Tab-separated table of C-alpha atoms in Angstrom:
chain	number	residue	atom	x	y	z
D	834	MET	CA	235.189	-54.209	77.255
D	835	ALA	CA	233.129	-55.019	74.620
D	836	THR	CA	230.200	-56.151	76.784
D	837	LEU	CA	230.454	-53.116	78.977
D	838	SER	CA	230.084	-50.944	75.787
D	839	THR	CA	227.389	-52.943	74.746
D	840	ASP	CA	225.608	-52.235	78.129
D	841	ILE	CA	226.273	-48.544	77.817
D	842	VAL	CA	224.615	-48.524	74.340
D	843	GLY	CA	221.696	-50.315	75.686
D	844	THR	CA	221.137	-48.326	78.537
D	845	SER	CA	221.118	-45.177	76.280
D	846	ARG	CA	218.723	-46.648	73.832
D	847	SER	CA	216.272	-47.312	76.970
D	848	ARG	CA	216.730	-44.093	78.222
D	849	LEU	CA	215.931	-42.256	74.761
D	850	LEU	CA	212.744	-45.134	74.276
D	851	LEU	CA	210.515	-43.545	76.491
D	852	PRO	CA	210.772	-39.633	75.397
D	853	LEU	CA	210.667	-40.896	71.998
D	854	LEU	CA	207.550	-42.660	72.515
D	855	ALA	CA	205.974	-40.123	74.437
D	856	THR	CA	206.678	-37.573	71.912
D	857	LEU	CA	205.012	-39.841	69.184
D	858	MET	CA	202.072	-40.456	71.457
D	859	ILE	CA	201.484	-36.721	72.364
D	860	ILE	CA	201.601	-35.908	68.448
D	861	GLY	CA	199.150	-38.608	67.435
D	862	TRP	CA	196.957	-37.590	70.544
D	863	SER	CA	196.500	-33.805	69.714
D	864	SER	CA	196.120	-34.365	65.939
D	865	GLY	CA	192.605	-35.932	66.828
D	866	PHE	CA	191.605	-32.279	66.942
D	867	VAL	CA	192.706	-31.536	63.331
D	868	GLY	CA	190.563	-34.620	61.876
D	869	ILE	CA	187.804	-33.392	63.708
D	870	ARG	CA	187.886	-30.076	62.906
D	871	TYR	CA	187.901	-31.142	59.293
D	872	ALA	CA	185.465	-34.113	59.295
D	873	SER	CA	182.663	-32.814	61.745
D	874	GLU	CA	181.602	-29.652	59.295
D	875	GLU	CA	179.685	-32.006	57.151
D	876	ALA	CA	178.993	-35.092	59.190
D	877	SER	CA	177.484	-36.143	62.445
D	878	VAL	CA	179.514	-37.240	65.103
D	879	ALA	CA	178.152	-40.976	64.874
D	880	VAL	CA	178.995	-41.129	60.993
D	881	LEU	CA	182.497	-39.520	61.839
D	882	LEU	CA	183.357	-42.003	64.206
D	883	PHE	CA	181.886	-44.950	62.347
D	884	TRP	CA	184.034	-44.203	59.504
D	885	ARG	CA	187.131	-43.542	61.516
D	886	THR	CA	186.679	-46.878	63.356
D	887	LEU	CA	185.581	-48.628	60.112
D	888	LEU	CA	188.475	-47.654	58.087
D	889	SER	CA	190.782	-48.272	60.925
D	890	GLY	CA	189.791	-51.766	61.466
D	891	ILE	CA	189.864	-52.598	57.561
D	892	ILE	CA	192.969	-51.699	57.184
D	893	LEU	CA	194.531	-53.738	60.169
D	894	LEU	CA	192.338	-56.508	59.480
D	895	PRO	CA	194.588	-58.440	56.736
D	896	PHE	CA	197.994	-57.647	58.947
D	897	ALA	CA	196.250	-59.056	62.034
D	898	LEU	CA	195.215	-62.339	60.183
D	899	ALA	CA	198.363	-62.693	58.559
D	900	PHE	CA	201.118	-61.645	61.042
D	901	GLY	CA	201.203	-62.675	64.896
D	902	PRO	CA	199.811	-65.624	66.572
D	903	ARG	CA	196.643	-67.107	65.678
D	904	ILE	CA	193.647	-64.919	66.874
D	905	ARG	CA	191.082	-67.141	69.191
D	906	LEU	CA	187.573	-66.272	70.216
D	907	SER	CA	188.768	-66.737	73.616
D	908	ALA	CA	191.249	-63.886	72.990
D	909	VAL	CA	188.798	-61.926	70.907
D	910	LEU	CA	186.210	-61.127	73.810
D	911	PRO	CA	188.351	-59.433	76.344
D	912	GLN	CA	189.580	-57.486	73.383
D	913	MET	CA	186.182	-56.446	72.283
D	914	ALA	CA	185.044	-55.386	75.946
D	915	PHE	CA	188.316	-53.386	76.120
D	916	GLY	CA	187.283	-51.825	72.637
D	917	VAL	CA	183.830	-51.139	74.119
D	918	MET	CA	185.603	-49.059	77.154
D	919	ALA	CA	188.429	-47.374	75.179
D	920	VAL	CA	186.726	-46.534	72.039
D	921	PHE	CA	182.882	-46.446	72.094
D	922	ILE	CA	182.264	-44.927	75.218
D	923	TYR	CA	185.457	-42.966	75.301
D	924	LEU	CA	185.113	-41.319	72.106
D	925	GLY	CA	181.323	-41.570	71.763
D	926	GLY	CA	180.738	-40.139	75.477
D	927	PHE	CA	182.821	-37.076	74.584
D	928	ALA	CA	181.332	-36.494	71.120
D	929	LEU	CA	177.943	-36.884	72.653
D	930	ALA	CA	178.571	-34.450	75.438
D	931	ILE	CA	179.659	-31.723	72.846
D	932	GLU	CA	176.380	-32.584	70.739
D	933	GLN	CA	174.357	-31.680	74.110
D	934	ARG	CA	176.032	-28.419	74.171
D	935	VAL	CA	178.722	-29.196	76.921
D	936	PRO	CA	181.268	-26.616	76.061
D	937	THR	CA	184.220	-27.814	74.061
D	938	GLY	CA	186.766	-26.443	76.426
D	939	LEU	CA	185.385	-28.195	79.461
D	940	VAL	CA	185.089	-31.575	77.687
D	941	ALA	CA	188.549	-31.113	76.531
D	942	LEU	CA	189.678	-30.241	80.041
D	943	ILE	CA	187.980	-33.298	81.660
D	944	SER	CA	189.616	-35.719	79.042
D	945	ASP	CA	193.011	-34.382	79.847
D	946	LEU	CA	192.613	-35.231	83.445
D	947	VAL	CA	192.665	-39.016	82.261
D	948	PRO	CA	196.081	-39.333	83.543
D	949	LEU	CA	194.977	-38.113	86.917
D	950	ALA	CA	192.572	-40.809	87.345
D	951	MET	CA	194.931	-43.199	86.029
D	952	ALA	CA	197.482	-42.465	88.694
D	953	ALA	CA	195.080	-42.609	91.442
D	954	LEU	CA	193.736	-46.090	90.206
D	955	SER	CA	197.177	-47.466	89.327
D	956	GLN	CA	197.883	-48.286	93.058
D	957	PRO	CA	194.557	-50.089	94.256
D	958	LEU	CA	194.343	-51.966	90.851
D	959	LEU	CA	198.006	-52.687	89.942
D	960	GLY	CA	200.065	-51.795	93.204
D	961	GLU	CA	202.015	-49.276	91.570
D	962	ARG	CA	202.660	-46.655	94.296
D	963	LEU	CA	203.658	-43.437	93.222
D	964	SER	CA	206.249	-41.571	95.152
D	965	GLY	CA	206.011	-38.229	96.690
D	966	ARG	CA	208.079	-36.715	93.486
D	967	GLN	CA	205.339	-38.427	91.264
D	968	TRP	CA	202.559	-36.935	93.186
D	969	LEU	CA	204.051	-33.590	93.155
D	970	GLY	CA	204.871	-33.853	89.438
D	971	THR	CA	201.219	-34.773	88.838
D	972	ALA	CA	199.868	-31.805	90.778
D	973	ILE	CA	202.309	-29.603	88.860
D	974	ALA	CA	201.220	-30.826	85.390
D	975	VAL	CA	197.494	-30.540	86.292
D	976	THR	CA	198.092	-26.978	87.112
D	977	GLY	CA	199.591	-26.456	83.864
D	978	VAL	CA	196.612	-28.039	82.006
D	979	LEU	CA	194.227	-25.820	83.923
D	980	ILE	CA	196.451	-22.539	82.995
D	981	VAL	CA	196.174	-23.738	79.194
D	982	SER	CA	192.486	-24.302	79.155
D	983	PHE	CA	191.514	-21.502	81.408
D	984	ASP	CA	190.784	-19.071	78.467
D	985	SER	CA	188.595	-21.323	76.751
D	986	LEU	CA	186.557	-22.588	79.986
D	987	SER	CA	182.932	-22.052	80.305
D	988	PHE	CA	179.889	-24.359	81.937
D	989	GLY	CA	177.096	-23.821	79.163
D	990	ALA	CA	173.488	-24.846	79.734
D	991	ALA	CA	173.710	-28.616	78.904
D	992	PRO	CA	171.472	-30.997	80.806
D	993	LEU	CA	173.145	-32.476	84.173
D	994	TRP	CA	173.562	-36.231	82.422
D	995	ALA	CA	175.494	-34.676	79.900
D	996	TYR	CA	178.496	-33.317	82.152
D	997	GLY	CA	178.248	-36.730	84.104
D	998	LEU	CA	178.759	-38.358	80.944
D	999	THR	CA	181.670	-36.341	80.166
D	1000	ILE	CA	183.419	-37.266	83.776
D	1001	GLY	CA	182.151	-41.083	83.189
D	1002	SER	CA	184.009	-41.640	79.756
D	1003	MET	CA	187.012	-40.150	81.270
D	1004	LEU	CA	186.948	-42.650	84.187
D	1005	VAL	CA	185.694	-45.429	82.050
D	1006	PHE	CA	188.872	-44.855	79.608
D	1007	ALA	CA	191.348	-44.574	82.881
D	1008	VAL	CA	190.223	-47.855	84.079
D	1009	ALA	CA	190.507	-49.467	80.746
D	1010	SER	CA	194.092	-48.265	80.359
D	1011	VAL	CA	194.818	-49.423	84.144
D	1012	LEU	CA	193.117	-52.863	83.527
D	1013	ARG	CA	195.054	-53.334	79.969
D	1014	ARG	CA	198.509	-53.195	81.925
D	1015	GLY	CA	197.256	-55.316	84.556
D	1016	LYS	CA	195.578	-58.306	82.563
D	1017	ALA	CA	197.737	-60.723	80.647
D	1018	SER	CA	194.671	-61.604	78.309
D	1019	LEU	CA	194.731	-58.061	76.847
D	1020	ASN	CA	198.564	-58.652	75.944
D	1021	MET	CA	197.844	-59.527	72.285
D	1022	PRO	CA	200.309	-57.892	69.246
D	1023	VAL	CA	199.276	-54.080	69.096
D	1024	HIS	CA	197.869	-54.412	65.354
D	1025	GLN	CA	195.610	-57.363	66.156
D	1026	SER	CA	194.152	-55.646	69.498
D	1027	LEU	CA	193.697	-52.371	67.874
D	1028	CYS	CA	192.065	-53.827	64.697
D	1029	ILE	CA	189.414	-55.792	67.009
D	1030	HIS	CA	188.912	-52.446	68.972
D	1031	SER	CA	188.439	-50.448	65.795
D	1032	LEU	CA	185.707	-53.107	64.387
D	1033	THR	CA	184.164	-53.159	67.792
D	1034	GLY	CA	183.545	-49.546	67.892
D	1035	ALA	CA	182.652	-49.320	64.018
D	1036	VAL	CA	179.688	-51.977	64.668
D	1037	LEU	CA	178.388	-49.649	67.593
D	1038	PHE	CA	179.057	-46.604	65.782
D	1039	GLY	CA	177.264	-48.029	62.996
D	1040	ILE	CA	174.002	-48.848	64.789
D	1041	CYS	CA	174.061	-44.978	66.518
D	1042	GLY	CA	174.486	-43.809	63.158
D	1043	LEU	CA	171.574	-45.852	61.564
D	1044	TYR	CA	169.201	-44.647	64.515
D	1045	GLN	CA	170.224	-41.155	63.678
D	1046	GLY	CA	169.288	-41.597	59.907
D	1047	GLY	CA	172.183	-42.912	58.103
D	1048	LEU	CA	175.822	-43.518	57.783
D	1049	GLU	CA	176.729	-42.253	54.080
D	1050	PRO	CA	179.526	-40.073	54.261
D	1051	PRO	CA	179.797	-36.822	52.700
D	1052	LEU	CA	181.988	-36.874	49.621
D	1053	THR	CA	184.105	-33.837	50.073
D	1054	ARG	CA	187.966	-32.964	50.173
D	1055	GLU	CA	187.456	-31.790	54.023
D	1056	PHE	CA	185.867	-35.112	55.007
D	1057	ALA	CA	188.656	-37.133	53.278
D	1058	ILE	CA	191.349	-34.909	54.874
D	1059	GLY	CA	189.749	-35.339	58.097
D	1060	MET	CA	189.549	-39.348	57.819
D	1061	VAL	CA	193.268	-39.401	56.894
D	1062	TRP	CA	194.338	-37.420	60.156
D	1063	LEU	CA	191.986	-39.552	62.346
D	1064	VAL	CA	193.122	-42.990	61.076
D	1065	LEU	CA	196.649	-42.281	60.458
D	1066	LEU	CA	197.811	-40.180	63.377
D	1067	ALA	CA	194.706	-40.025	65.977
D	1068	THR	CA	194.137	-43.867	65.744
D	1069	PHE	CA	197.251	-45.832	64.481
D	1070	LEU	CA	199.822	-43.697	65.955
D	1071	ALA	CA	198.220	-42.443	69.090
D	1072	TYR	CA	196.337	-45.844	70.264
D	1073	ALA	CA	199.467	-48.112	69.042
D	1074	VAL	CA	202.176	-46.080	70.729
D	1075	TYR	CA	199.907	-45.806	73.823
D	1076	TYR	CA	199.378	-49.647	74.044
D	1077	THR	CA	202.886	-50.199	73.604
D	1078	MET	CA	204.021	-47.844	76.341
D	1079	LEU	CA	201.554	-49.462	78.609
D	1080	ARG	CA	203.231	-52.455	78.226
D	1081	LEU	CA	206.796	-51.095	78.627
D	1082	TYR	CA	206.448	-48.638	81.499
D	1083	THR	CA	204.433	-47.943	84.776
D	1084	VAL	CA	201.114	-46.072	84.488
D	1085	ALA	CA	202.444	-43.055	85.925
D	1086	GLN	CA	205.183	-42.626	83.328
D	1087	VAL	CA	202.744	-43.340	80.517
D	1088	SER	CA	199.893	-40.887	81.531
D	1089	ALA	CA	202.309	-38.010	82.432
D	1090	ALA	CA	202.908	-37.563	78.796
D	1091	ILE	CA	199.114	-37.149	77.895
D	1092	TYR	CA	199.062	-33.787	80.153
D	1093	LEU	CA	201.215	-32.340	77.118
D	1094	SER	CA	198.066	-32.703	74.788
D	1095	PRO	CA	196.427	-29.447	75.502
D	1096	PRO	CA	199.166	-26.965	74.601
D	1097	VAL	CA	200.141	-29.262	71.707
D	1098	THR	CA	196.748	-28.993	70.408
D	1099	MET	CA	196.567	-25.288	70.380
D	1100	LEU	CA	199.725	-25.593	68.302
D	1101	TRP	CA	198.101	-27.479	65.699
D	1102	ALA	CA	195.152	-25.149	65.647
D	1103	TRP	CA	197.656	-22.103	65.313
D	1104	MET	CA	199.371	-23.756	62.403
D	1105	LEU	CA	196.619	-25.115	60.398
D	1106	PHE	CA	193.836	-22.775	61.352
D	1107	SER	CA	195.655	-19.732	62.318
D	1108	GLU	CA	194.174	-19.605	65.753
D	1109	PRO	CA	196.017	-17.051	67.950
D	1110	LEU	CA	198.458	-18.179	70.583
D	1111	THR	CA	197.954	-16.701	74.202
D	1112	PRO	CA	200.739	-16.198	76.898
D	1113	ALA	CA	198.499	-18.413	79.056
D	1114	MET	CA	199.479	-21.036	76.666
D	1115	PHE	CA	203.328	-20.782	76.922
D	1116	ILE	CA	203.181	-20.152	80.747
D	1117	GLY	CA	200.857	-23.527	81.201
D	1118	LEU	CA	202.961	-25.509	78.672
D	1119	ALA	CA	206.195	-24.470	80.642
D	1120	VAL	CA	204.547	-25.612	84.119
D	1121	THR	CA	203.105	-28.795	82.567
D	1122	LEU	CA	206.637	-29.833	81.177
D	1123	VAL	CA	207.928	-29.438	84.810
D	1124	GLY	CA	205.202	-31.815	85.868
D	1125	VAL	CA	205.628	-34.389	83.388
D	1126	TRP	CA	209.503	-34.311	84.013
D	1127	LEU	CA	209.165	-34.877	87.649
D	1128	THR	CA	206.605	-37.643	87.260
D	1129	SER	CA	208.695	-39.296	84.594
D	1130	ARG	CA	211.837	-39.152	86.793
D	1131	GLY	CA	210.029	-40.793	89.915
């Protein structure tokens, strides 16, 4: 009887873990907008991303050295390659596209299609075949994202390569995420791997910032608030929970939660910056929730 009770409690906890982790990831993922909104007013994108990744890496470094297995060079190199893909190319690519006048709404929409690319790549790279229910849920979730993003969509007058960069950055992050789940060499404790990824990004963003003119941060309250948001929520919370979920669940289950990022981002904008909420947002949120539920249940 005691064993049966323990099994029931363990099953209940395991069922609650996925929605709990997904909720934390969505909060962290969508909060990046808040940090960028605060910090980008007085600093270039390269400076903003340099300080975001540098501070994240420095804060994590003592914990990475003191806790967990000894970090060896053979384990660091694959993590650095992943950091180039998931931090430098992903974050830097979208930032550069926005600087080249690709409309922010279009960039956000393409970035929010990461789960669709991950779902498509998971079968050939990992052998994780999506069921019919999961493909249906994916299609519904994408429809919800389109509804949420429709009001802010425009195509602008950016150079053609900038649009390609946006799509390429999204695909690189999707490939990196799928490879992380499939390669045992990347299964380092989360705080250690995130430290290496952040410091790798800091070096590369630092080079870009120096090329553009300097890395000195603006000493303003807004920039400081933005860094707190970007480091604590958009980096520590979002990436740490995301990496943990990739270990525990299928790619389809992990990626489905990302579809909820656009409507949650709009809630952040409404609460902190008084941006209006539209009926399309609530309709899109409802449609997306149905799609995420179907995908995660598959």
